[in-house]
Amino acid sequence: LGYSGLYMRSPSTDQEVTLVKGERSPAFESLHLLQSKISGTDDGRIVFVSKRYERDVLYVYNVFEEKITETFEFPKLYQLLSPTWSQDGKSIVFSGASTRGYHDLYLFSVVDSSLRRLTDDIYFDTEPVIDLDGSIVFSSDRCSFGYAGYSNLFRLSLADSTITPLTYGRFNDRAPFISEEGILFSSDRVGVTNTYLLKRGGGLHRV
């Protein structure tokens, strides 16, 4: 019927279970289909974004309790994108936009509900993930070719807020994912979108 939702498929039974039904209540007015990813922890918590009334909200769904267990609202932020859990499941990093319309990075602690703003500028910072060393890897148009609509990958150090480029060029490097080997991401650098691995020891390889 054209509705979006969150679903889970059992690898043992291949049965599909509906977790959240979107667009059918004010609480889940819009799940931002194809715009914002979801992220899970080993203990069964899934964090996702949904529009509720005039602004976006972070929801945490517990697959074992089969319900929404936590809801996080940020009065000064209207749009939220791509929340990602930290390795220890105590923090969530995400991209957020205020009334100014700029998308910056934020780190939210689910332990004490503190919110830390990580970037504050005119660039479109999005799809952040937390690397094994605690730094933030994200996609942004803060590169030399951002004016032409391209985005590259960057690393932000939480210790001193230093931002360093990880990739560079007239292409779109998006959706970073952290692995033991390095950083997996998508890129259209050869004209079509493929998956690449930026290895920890150096070197870039198409997967």
mmCIF file of C-alpha atoms in Angstrom, residues 37 127 129 137-139 151-154 166-169 171-179 182-190 192-199 203-207:
data_model
loop_
_atom_site.group_PDB
_atom_site.id
_atom_site.type_symbol
_atom_site.label_atom_id
_atom_site.label_comp_id
_atom_site.label_asym_id
_atom_site.label_seq_id
_atom_site.Cartn_x
_atom_site.Cartn_y
_atom_site.Cartn_z
ATOM 1 C CA LYS A 37 19.913 4.441 7.954
ATOM 2 C CA GLU A 127 26.431 9.489 7.699
ATOM 3 C CA VAL A 129 30.168 6.312 12.215
ATOM 4 C CA VAL A 137 34.290 9.035 10.183
ATOM 5 C CA PHE A 138 31.728 10.862 8.049
ATOM 6 C CA SER A 139 30.791 12.032 4.554
ATOM 7 C CA SER A 151 31.350 14.577 -1.133
ATOM 8 C CA ASN A 152 34.384 12.860 0.350
ATOM 9 C CA LEU A 153 35.181 11.064 3.611
ATOM 10 C CA PHE A 154 36.682 12.773 6.651
ATOM 11 C CA LEU A 166 40.430 10.465 4.153
ATOM 12 C CA THR A 167 39.506 10.616 0.447
ATOM 13 C CA TYR A 168 39.797 13.319 -2.194
ATOM 14 C CA GLY A 169 38.345 13.779 -5.659
ATOM 15 C CA PHE A 171 33.193 11.818 -6.813
ATOM 16 C CA ASN A 172 30.748 10.922 -4.068
ATOM 17 C CA ASP A 173 32.142 8.823 -1.229
ATOM 18 C CA ARG A 174 29.233 7.872 1.010
ATOM 19 C CA ALA A 175 27.929 5.466 3.659
ATOM 20 C CA PRO A 176 31.139 4.601 5.579
ATOM 21 C CA PHE A 177 31.078 1.358 7.562
ATOM 22 C CA ILE A 178 33.707 0.367 10.116
ATOM 23 C CA SER A 179 35.387 -3.054 9.954
ATOM 24 C CA GLY A 182 39.376 -0.583 7.573
ATOM 25 C CA ILE A 183 36.565 1.624 6.302
ATOM 26 C CA LEU A 184 34.100 0.260 3.775
ATOM 27 C CA PHE A 185 32.185 2.863 1.753
ATOM 28 C CA SER A 186 30.320 3.391 -1.491
ATOM 29 C CA SER A 187 31.691 5.565 -4.299
ATOM 30 C CA ASP A 188 30.882 6.466 -7.888
ATOM 31 C CA ARG A 189 34.514 7.224 -8.716
ATOM 32 C CA VAL A 190 34.457 5.028 -11.863
ATOM 33 C CA VAL A 192 28.987 3.643 -11.305
ATOM 34 C CA THR A 193 28.586 3.055 -7.577
ATOM 35 C CA ASN A 194 30.785 0.318 -6.097
ATOM 36 C CA THR A 195 31.995 -0.678 -2.637
ATOM 37 C CA TYR A 196 35.543 0.219 -1.635
ATOM 38 C CA LEU A 197 37.801 -0.562 1.328
ATOM 39 C CA LEU A 198 40.141 2.037 2.763
ATOM 40 C CA LYS A 199 42.591 -0.237 4.550
ATOM 41 C CA GLY A 203 45.672 1.608 0.305
ATOM 42 C CA LEU A 204 42.293 1.726 -1.389
ATOM 43 C CA HIS A 205 40.711 -1.394 -2.910
ATOM 44 C CA ARG A 206 37.455 -2.043 -4.725
ATOM 45 C CA VAL A 207 35.579 -4.869 -3.019
#
